[in-house]
XYZ file of C-alpha atoms in Angstrom:
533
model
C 33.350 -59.965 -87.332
C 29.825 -60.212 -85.919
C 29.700 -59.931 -82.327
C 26.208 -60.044 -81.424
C 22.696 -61.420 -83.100
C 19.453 -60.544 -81.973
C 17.251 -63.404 -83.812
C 13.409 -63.851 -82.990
C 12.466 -60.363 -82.013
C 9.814 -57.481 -82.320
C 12.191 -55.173 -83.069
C 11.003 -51.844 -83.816
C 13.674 -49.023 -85.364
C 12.207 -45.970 -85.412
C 13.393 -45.947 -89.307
C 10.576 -44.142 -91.002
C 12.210 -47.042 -93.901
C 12.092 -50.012 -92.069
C 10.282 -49.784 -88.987
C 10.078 -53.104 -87.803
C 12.676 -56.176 -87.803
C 12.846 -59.942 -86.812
C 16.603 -59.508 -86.399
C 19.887 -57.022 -86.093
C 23.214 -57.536 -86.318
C 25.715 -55.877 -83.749
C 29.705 -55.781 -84.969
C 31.994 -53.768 -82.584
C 29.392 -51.820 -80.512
C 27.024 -51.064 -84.128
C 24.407 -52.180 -85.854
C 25.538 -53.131 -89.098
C 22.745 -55.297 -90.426
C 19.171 -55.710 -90.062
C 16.552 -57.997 -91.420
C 14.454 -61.510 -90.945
C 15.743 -64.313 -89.090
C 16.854 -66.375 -91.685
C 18.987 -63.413 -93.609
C 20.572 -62.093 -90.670
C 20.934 -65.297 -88.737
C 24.229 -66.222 -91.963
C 26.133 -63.343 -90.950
C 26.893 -65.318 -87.503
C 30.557 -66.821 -87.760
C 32.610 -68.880 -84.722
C 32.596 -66.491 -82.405
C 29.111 -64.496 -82.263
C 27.238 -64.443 -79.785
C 23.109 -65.410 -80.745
C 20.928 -64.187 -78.680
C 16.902 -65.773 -78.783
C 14.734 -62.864 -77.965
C 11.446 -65.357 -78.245
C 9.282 -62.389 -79.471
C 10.144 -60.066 -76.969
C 9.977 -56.156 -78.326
C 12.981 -54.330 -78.767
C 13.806 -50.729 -78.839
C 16.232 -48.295 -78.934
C 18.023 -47.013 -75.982
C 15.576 -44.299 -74.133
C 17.640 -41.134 -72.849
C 17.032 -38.998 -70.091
C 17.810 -35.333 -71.070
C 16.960 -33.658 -68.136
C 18.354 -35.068 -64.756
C 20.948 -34.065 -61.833
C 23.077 -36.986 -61.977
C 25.564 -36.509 -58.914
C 22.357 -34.957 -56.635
C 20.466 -38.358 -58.185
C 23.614 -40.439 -57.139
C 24.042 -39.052 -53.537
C 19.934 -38.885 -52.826
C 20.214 -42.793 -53.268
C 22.062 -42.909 -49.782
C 20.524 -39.571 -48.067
C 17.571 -39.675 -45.800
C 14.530 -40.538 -48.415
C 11.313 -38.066 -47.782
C 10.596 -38.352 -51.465
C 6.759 -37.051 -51.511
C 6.546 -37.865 -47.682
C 2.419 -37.361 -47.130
C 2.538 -36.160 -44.147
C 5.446 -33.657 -42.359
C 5.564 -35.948 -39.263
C 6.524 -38.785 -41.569
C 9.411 -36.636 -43.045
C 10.976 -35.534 -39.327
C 10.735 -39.279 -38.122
C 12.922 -40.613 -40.973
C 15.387 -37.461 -40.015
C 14.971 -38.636 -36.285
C 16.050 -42.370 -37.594
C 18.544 -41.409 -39.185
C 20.278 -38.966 -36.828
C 20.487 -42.228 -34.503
C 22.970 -43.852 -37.112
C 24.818 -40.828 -37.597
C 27.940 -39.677 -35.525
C 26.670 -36.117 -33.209
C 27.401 -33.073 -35.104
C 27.969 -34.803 -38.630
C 25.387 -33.558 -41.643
C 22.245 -35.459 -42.152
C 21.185 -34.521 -46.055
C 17.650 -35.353 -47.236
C 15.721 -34.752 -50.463
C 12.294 -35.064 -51.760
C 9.809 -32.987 -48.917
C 6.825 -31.155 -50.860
C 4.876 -28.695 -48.051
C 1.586 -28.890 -50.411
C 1.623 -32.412 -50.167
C 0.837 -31.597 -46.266
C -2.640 -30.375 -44.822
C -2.160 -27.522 -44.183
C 0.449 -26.572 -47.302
C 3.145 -24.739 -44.598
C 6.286 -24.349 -45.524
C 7.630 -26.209 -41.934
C 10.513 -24.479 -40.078
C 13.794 -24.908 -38.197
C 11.843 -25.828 -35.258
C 10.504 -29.137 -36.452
C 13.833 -30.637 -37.149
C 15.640 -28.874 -33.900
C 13.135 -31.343 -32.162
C 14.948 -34.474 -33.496
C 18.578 -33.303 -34.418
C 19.556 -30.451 -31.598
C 23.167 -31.264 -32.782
C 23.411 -32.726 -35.951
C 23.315 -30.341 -38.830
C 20.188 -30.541 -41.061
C 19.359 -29.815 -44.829
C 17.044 -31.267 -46.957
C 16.178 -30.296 -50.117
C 12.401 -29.610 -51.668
C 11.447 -32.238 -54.039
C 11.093 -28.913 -56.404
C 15.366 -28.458 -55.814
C 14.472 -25.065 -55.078
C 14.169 -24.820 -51.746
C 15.795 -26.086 -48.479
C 14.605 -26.876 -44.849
C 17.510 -26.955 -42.353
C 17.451 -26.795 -38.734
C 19.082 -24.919 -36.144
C 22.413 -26.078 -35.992
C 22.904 -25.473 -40.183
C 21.863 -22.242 -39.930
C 24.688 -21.738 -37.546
C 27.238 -23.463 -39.268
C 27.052 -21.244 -42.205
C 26.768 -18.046 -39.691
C 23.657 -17.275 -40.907
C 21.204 -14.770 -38.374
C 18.029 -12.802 -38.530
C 20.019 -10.106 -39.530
C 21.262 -12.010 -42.379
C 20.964 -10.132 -45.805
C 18.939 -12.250 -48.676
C 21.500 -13.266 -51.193
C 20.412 -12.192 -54.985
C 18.287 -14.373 -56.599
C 17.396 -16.146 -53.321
C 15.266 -15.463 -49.978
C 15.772 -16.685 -46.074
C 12.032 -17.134 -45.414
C 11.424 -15.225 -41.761
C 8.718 -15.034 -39.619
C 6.483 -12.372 -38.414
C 9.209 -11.368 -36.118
C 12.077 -11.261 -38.560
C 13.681 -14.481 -37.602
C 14.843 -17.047 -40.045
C 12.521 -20.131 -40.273
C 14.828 -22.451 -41.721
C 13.460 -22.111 -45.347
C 15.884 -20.996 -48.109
C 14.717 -19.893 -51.482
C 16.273 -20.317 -54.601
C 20.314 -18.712 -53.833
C 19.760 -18.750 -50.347
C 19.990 -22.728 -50.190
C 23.567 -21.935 -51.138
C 24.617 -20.211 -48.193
C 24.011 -24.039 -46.085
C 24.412 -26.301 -48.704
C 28.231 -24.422 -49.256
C 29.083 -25.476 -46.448
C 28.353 -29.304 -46.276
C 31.292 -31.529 -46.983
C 31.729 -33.016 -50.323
C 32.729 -36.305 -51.131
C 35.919 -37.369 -52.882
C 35.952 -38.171 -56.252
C 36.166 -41.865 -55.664
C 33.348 -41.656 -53.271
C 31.282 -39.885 -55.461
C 31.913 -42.349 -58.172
C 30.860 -45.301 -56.002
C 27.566 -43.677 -55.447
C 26.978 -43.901 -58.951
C 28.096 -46.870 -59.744
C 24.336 -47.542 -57.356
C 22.709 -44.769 -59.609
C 23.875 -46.198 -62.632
C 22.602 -49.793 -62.252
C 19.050 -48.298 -61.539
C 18.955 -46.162 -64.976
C 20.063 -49.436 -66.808
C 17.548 -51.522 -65.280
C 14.854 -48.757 -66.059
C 16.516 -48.726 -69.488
C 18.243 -45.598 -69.464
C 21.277 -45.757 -71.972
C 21.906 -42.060 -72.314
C 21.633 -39.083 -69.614
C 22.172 -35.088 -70.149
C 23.638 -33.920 -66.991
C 23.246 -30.391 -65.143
C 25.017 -31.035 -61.964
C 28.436 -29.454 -61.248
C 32.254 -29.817 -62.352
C 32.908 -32.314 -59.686
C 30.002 -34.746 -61.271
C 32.638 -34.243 -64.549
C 35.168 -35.553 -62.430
C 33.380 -38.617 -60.800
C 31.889 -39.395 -64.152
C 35.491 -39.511 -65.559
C 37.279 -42.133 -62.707
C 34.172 -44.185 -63.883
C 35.513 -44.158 -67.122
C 38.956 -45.123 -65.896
C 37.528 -47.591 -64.211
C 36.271 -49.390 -67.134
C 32.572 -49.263 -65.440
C 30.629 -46.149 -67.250
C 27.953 -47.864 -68.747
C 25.803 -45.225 -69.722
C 26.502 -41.787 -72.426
C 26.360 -38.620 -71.057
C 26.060 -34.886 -72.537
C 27.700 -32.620 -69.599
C 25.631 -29.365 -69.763
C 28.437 -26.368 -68.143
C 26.766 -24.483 -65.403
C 26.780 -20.295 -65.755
C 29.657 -20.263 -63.065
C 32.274 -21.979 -65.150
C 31.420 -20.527 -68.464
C 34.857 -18.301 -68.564
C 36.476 -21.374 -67.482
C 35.227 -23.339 -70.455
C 35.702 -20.655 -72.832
C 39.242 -20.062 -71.852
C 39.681 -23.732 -72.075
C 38.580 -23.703 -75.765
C 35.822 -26.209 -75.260
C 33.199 -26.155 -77.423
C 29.851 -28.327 -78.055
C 30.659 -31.792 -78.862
C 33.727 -31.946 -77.052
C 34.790 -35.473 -76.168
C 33.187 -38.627 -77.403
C 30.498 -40.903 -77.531
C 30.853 -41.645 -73.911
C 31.007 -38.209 -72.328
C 30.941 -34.675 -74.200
C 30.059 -31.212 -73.677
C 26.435 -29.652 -74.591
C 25.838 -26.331 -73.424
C 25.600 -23.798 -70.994
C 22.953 -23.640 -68.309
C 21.148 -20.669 -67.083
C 18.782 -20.333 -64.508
C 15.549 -17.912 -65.462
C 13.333 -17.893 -62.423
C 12.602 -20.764 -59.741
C 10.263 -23.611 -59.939
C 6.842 -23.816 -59.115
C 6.655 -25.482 -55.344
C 7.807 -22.438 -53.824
C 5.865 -20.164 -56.196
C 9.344 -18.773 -57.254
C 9.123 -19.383 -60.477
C 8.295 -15.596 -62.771
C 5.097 -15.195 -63.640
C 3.319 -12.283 -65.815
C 0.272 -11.848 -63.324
C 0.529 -13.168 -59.612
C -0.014 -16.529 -58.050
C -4.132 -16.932 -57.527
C -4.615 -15.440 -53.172
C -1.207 -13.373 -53.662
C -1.850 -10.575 -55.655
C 1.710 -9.706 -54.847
C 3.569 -12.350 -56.003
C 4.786 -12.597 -59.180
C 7.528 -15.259 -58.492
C 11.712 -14.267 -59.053
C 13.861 -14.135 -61.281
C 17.143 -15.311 -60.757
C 19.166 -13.841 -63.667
C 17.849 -10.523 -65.381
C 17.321 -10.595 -68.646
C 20.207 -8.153 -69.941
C 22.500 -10.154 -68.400
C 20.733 -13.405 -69.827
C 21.731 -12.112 -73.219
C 25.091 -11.299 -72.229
C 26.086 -14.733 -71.258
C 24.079 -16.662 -73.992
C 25.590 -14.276 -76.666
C 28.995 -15.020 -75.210
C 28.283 -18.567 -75.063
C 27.380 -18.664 -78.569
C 30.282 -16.843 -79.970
C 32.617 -19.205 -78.572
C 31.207 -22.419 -79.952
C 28.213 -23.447 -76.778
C 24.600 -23.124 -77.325
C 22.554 -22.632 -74.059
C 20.234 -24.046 -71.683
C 17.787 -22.069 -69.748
C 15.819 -23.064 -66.551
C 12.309 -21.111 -67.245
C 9.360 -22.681 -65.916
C 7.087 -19.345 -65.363
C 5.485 -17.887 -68.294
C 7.242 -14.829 -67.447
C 10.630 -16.683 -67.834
C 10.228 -18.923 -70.574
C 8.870 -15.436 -72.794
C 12.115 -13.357 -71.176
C 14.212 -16.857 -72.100
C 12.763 -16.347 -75.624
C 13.506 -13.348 -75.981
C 17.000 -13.652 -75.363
C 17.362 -16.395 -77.662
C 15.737 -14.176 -80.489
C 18.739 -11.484 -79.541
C 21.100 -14.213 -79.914
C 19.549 -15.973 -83.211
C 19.942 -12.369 -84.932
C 23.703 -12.281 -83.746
C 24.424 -16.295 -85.092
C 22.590 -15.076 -88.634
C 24.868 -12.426 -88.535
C 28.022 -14.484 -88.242
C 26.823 -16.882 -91.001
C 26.061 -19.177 -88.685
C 23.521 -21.972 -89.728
C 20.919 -22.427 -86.294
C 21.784 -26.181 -86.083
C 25.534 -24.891 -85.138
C 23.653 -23.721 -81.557
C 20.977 -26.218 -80.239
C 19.294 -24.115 -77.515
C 16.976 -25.644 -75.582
C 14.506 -24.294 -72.659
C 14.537 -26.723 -69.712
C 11.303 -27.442 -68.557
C 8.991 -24.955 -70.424
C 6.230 -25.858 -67.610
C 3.633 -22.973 -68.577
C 3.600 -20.292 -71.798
C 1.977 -17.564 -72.364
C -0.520 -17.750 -75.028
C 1.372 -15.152 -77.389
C 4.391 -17.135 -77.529
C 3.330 -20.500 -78.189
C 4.888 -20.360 -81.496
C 8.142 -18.741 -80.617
C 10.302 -21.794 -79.771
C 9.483 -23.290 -83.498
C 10.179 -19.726 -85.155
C 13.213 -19.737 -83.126
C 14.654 -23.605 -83.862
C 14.603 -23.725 -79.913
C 14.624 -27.360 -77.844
C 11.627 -27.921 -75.858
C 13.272 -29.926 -73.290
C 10.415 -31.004 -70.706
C 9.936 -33.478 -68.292
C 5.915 -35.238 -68.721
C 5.998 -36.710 -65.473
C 6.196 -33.000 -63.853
C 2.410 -32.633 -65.767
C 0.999 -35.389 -63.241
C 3.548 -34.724 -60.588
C 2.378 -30.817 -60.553
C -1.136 -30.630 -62.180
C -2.826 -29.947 -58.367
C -0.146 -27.220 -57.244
C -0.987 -25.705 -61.022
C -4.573 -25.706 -60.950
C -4.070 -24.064 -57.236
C -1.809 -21.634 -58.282
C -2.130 -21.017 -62.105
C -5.683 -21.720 -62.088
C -7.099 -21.320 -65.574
C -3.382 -20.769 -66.953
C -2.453 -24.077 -67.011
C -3.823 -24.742 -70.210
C -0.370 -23.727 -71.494
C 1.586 -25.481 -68.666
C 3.321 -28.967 -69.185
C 2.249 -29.082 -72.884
C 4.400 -30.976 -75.272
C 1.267 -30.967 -77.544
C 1.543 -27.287 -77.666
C 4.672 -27.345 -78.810
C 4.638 -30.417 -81.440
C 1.803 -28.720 -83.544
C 3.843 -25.624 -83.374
C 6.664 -27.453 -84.609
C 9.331 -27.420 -82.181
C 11.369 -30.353 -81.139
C 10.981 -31.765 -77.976
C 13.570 -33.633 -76.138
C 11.744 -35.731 -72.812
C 13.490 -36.134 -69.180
C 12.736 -37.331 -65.821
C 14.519 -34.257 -63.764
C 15.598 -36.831 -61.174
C 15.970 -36.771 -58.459
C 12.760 -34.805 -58.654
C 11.319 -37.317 -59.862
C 12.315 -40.624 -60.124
C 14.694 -42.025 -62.858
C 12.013 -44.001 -64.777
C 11.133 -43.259 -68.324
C 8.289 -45.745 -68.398
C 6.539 -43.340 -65.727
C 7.811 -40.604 -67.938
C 6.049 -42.264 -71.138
C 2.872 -43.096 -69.079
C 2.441 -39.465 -67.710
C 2.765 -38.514 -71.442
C 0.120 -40.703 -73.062
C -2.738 -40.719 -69.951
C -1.858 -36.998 -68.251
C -2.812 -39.144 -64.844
C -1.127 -40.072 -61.515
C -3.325 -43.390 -59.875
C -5.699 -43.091 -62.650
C -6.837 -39.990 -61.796
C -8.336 -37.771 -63.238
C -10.487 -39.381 -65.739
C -9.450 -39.069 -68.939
C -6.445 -37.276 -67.900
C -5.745 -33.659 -66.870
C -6.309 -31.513 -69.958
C -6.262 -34.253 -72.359
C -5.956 -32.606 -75.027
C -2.474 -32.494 -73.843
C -2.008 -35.931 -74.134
C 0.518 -37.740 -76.753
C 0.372 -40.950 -78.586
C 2.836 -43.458 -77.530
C 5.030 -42.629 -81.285
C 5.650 -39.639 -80.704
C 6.067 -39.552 -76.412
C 9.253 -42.445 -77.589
C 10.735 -40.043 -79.695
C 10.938 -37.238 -77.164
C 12.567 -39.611 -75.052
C 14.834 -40.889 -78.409
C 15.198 -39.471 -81.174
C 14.712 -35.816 -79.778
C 17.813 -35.876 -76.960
C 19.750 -37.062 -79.888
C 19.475 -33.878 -81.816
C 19.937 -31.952 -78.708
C 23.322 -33.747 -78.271
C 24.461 -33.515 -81.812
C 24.232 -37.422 -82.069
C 21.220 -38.008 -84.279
C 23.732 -39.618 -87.186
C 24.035 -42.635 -84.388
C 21.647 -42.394 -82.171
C 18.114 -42.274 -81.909
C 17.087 -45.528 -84.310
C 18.368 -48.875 -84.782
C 19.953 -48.523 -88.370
C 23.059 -49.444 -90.036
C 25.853 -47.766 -88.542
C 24.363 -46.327 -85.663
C 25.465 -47.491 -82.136
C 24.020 -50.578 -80.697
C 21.961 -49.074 -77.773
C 18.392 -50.662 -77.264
C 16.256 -52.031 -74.592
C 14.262 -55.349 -73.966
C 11.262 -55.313 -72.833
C 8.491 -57.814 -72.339
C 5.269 -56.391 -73.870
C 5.270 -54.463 -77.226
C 4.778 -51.160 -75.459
C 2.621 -50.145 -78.987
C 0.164 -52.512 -78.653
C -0.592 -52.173 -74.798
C -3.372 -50.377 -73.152
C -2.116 -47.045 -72.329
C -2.826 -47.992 -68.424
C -0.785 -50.454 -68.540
C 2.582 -48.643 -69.786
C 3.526 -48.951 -65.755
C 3.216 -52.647 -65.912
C 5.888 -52.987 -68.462
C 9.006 -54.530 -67.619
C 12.319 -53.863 -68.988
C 14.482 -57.511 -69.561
C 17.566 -56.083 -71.097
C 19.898 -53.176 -71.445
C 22.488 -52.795 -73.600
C 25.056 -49.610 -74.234
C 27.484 -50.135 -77.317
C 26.485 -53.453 -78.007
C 27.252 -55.197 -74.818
C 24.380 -55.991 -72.126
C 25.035 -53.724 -69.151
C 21.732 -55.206 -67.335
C 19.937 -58.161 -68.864
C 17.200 -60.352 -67.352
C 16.492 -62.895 -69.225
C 17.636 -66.164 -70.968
């Protein structure tokens, strides 16, 4: 039985064989034909559904393979200083919203960026003890690597001047010794701990919000690297009947003996919700100059950035990973990082050719790969290694990099680097640090410029044509989620996820990417956001 036809359409596969269609053919959440109107419109029978697209261009479903789904879910109803220009605007929505909130209940916020600011100071405790005395405060850096909380968190988790810096992580102090209310890296633990979590039903709600944004941006797929309790939420969903969108759950380092002893492997589950790998963090992120670096931030000769897992024990956890059926992920945004990331993967590649073990069995992947040394600009291709990166960070960070990285970042943000090397590349938003919008995503690819600036685009070299930017955000996270035999393309037999959208997004100007508008969603051939007749 045919369910669905899609008649009158610009309908473009990304089948090398067939590229572009009038018409497709959905039966029980596939494609199953494809072809010009007339052909495909005889399949239709009593009960299919025929939809007119009147020319409207038709893709397959984009996938976001780098975000933080349960931190994107919650940040939709915390206190919104997303890129807040100035730091008085930031501690005026906390001052709002500590009206509307019971006295000595948590106010969370997310999205504060001190270079954003005049003078580029990380703020302190102070400013918020100003507007919440009582109510504990922590809000996260728009990086997710650092944390501003006020007074009263600090003494909820019993943290003092005297306080010892967790490993991996820093409590920022002042010329005196005492805590400023900036938390580096681990650190942010030691508050964040102690803030209640929501139920599993609560959590779920929230992104039930979350998830109606991603379809509307046309989001059919996500790769997750939040916690076991986003597993959970993610699975009432599913009970529910309302999970609308696929999701590859990436296993944090914390519950990799947990996973192991489970006997979960890659692939684990279905086409709904399965396992991918294990995530490591390398080093920080660039905001708070924490992530590793071979030679120092530019005006701090002594600063080389952190690293948050050392390298020996990188290997020991990847290796383990490997042996028992996970490939891994690894956080490494520093040059320093990504090389000590590669290296570890190397150790491990040696081990897996050992075992027999073809490299496709383990798709590793580097999250973020934000700046590479010259000398290993090749590695990730020799190495069959993901290049999963987020192209919005390029226009989101290309000021903080020329500040800090100066004439380094050349190398940084550079899917064109790694395409002419060979490597795959696998495209994601990181949201919430940024926001949960491929189109921007796509746009930041092709131009390499945030409000047209600069002209021509920041390095533009670095810039990608709009083919191969929609496979990164395509074709790409479907080989890092083992699902490029049904997703990816609009071909016979693969699953019927595609967007609408209103413009052929080939034929615009590359300036106008951000004016395109996306009509329809649908996941497993049923529209899960459509608007339009």
């Amino acid at each position: 039985m045919i369910d669905t036809i899609l008649l009158n359409g610009n309908i473009i596969t990304l089948n090398e064989n067939r590229p572009r269609v009038k018409s497709l053919a959905i039966s029980y959440g596939r494609v199953v034909a494809l072809g010009a109107d007339d052909e495909i419109r005889q399949l239709a029978n009593a009960g299919t559904r025929v939809v007119n697209l009147d020319g409207q261009t038709v893709l397959p479903g984009l996938t976001d393979a780098h975000l933080h789904w349960e931190a994107q879910s919650r940040a939709l109803r915390s206190v919104n200083i997303f890129e807040a220009p100035q730091k008085q605007i930031a501690i005026d929505q906390v001052r709002e919203r500590v009206r509307e909130t019971p006295a000595g209940e948590w106010v969370q916020g997310q999205g504060w960026a001190q270079d954003l600011w005049r003078d580029r100071a990380f703020p302190t405790r102070h400013d918020l003890d100003e507007v919440a005395p009582v109510h504990p405060v922590y809000l996260s850096a728009k990086s997710g690597h650092a944390a501003w909380v006020n007074t009263a968190a600090l003494q909820r988790a019993g943290i003092t001047d005297s306080t010892a810096d967790p490993e991996g992580g820093q409590i920022l102090r002042d010329a005196d010794g005492a805590a400023t209310g900036i938390l580096l890296e681990t650190a942010m633990d030691l508050v964040s701990a102690r803030i209640p979590s929501p139920a599993g039903d609560e959590l779920a709600d929230m992104m039930m919000d979350a998830q109606a944004r991603a379809l509307r941006s046309g989001v059919t797929m996500i790769h997750d690297f939040d916690e076991p309790t986003c597993l959970a939420a993610l699975q009432i969903l599913r009970e529910r009947g309302a999970l609308s969108l696929r999701v590859l759950k990436q296993i944090n380092q914390p519950w990799l003996d947990a996973a192991i002893a489970s006997g979960i492997r890659s692939g684990f589950g279905d086409d709904w919700i399965r396992i991918g790998a294990l995530k490591l963090f390398a080093d920080g992120a660039l905001g708070p100059k924490t992530a590793l670096m071979f030679d120092p931030y530019l005006g701090e000769s002594d600063n080389y950035g952190m690293a948050l897992v050392d390298k020996e024990e990188m290997i020991e956890y990847v290796s383990r990973a490997s042996e028992f059926g996970l490939p891994s992920s690894v956080h490494a945004i520093g040059d320093k990082a990504v090389h000590d990331a590669l290296d570890v993967f190397e150790s491990v590649r040696r081990q897996e050719a050992e075992r027999g073990e073809a490299r496709s069995c383990r798709r590793h992947r580097i999250e973020h790969v934000q700046i590479v040394h010259p000398q290993d600009a090749d590695r990730l291709a020799e190495l069959d290694v993901i290049a999963s990166m987020q192209p919005i960070h390029a226009t989101s960070d290309m000021v903080t990099a020329d500040r800090y990285w100066g004439e380094r970042a050349a190398y940084a943000y550079n899917p064109r680097l790694q395409l002419e090397k060979g490597a795959r590349v696998a495209f994601g938003s990181d949201a919430p640090v940024e926001p949960l919008d491929p189109l921007i995503g796509i746009h930041a690819a092709v131009t390499r410029k945030r409000d047209g600036k600069p002209d021509g685009g920041w390095y533009p070299e670095a810039r990608l044509g709009i083919h191969e930017t929609i496979l990164g955000f395509t074709q790409g996270p479907a080989f890092a989620a083992r699902m490029e035999d049904r997703l990816g393309k609009l071909s016979e037999g693969y699953l019927a996820d595609l967007i609408v959208l209103d413009r052929d997004i080939y034929q615009v100007e590359p300036e106008e990417i951000l004016e395109l508008k996306v009509l329809g969603t649908m996941v497993d051939g049923e529209w899960r956001y459509r608007d339009f007749d």
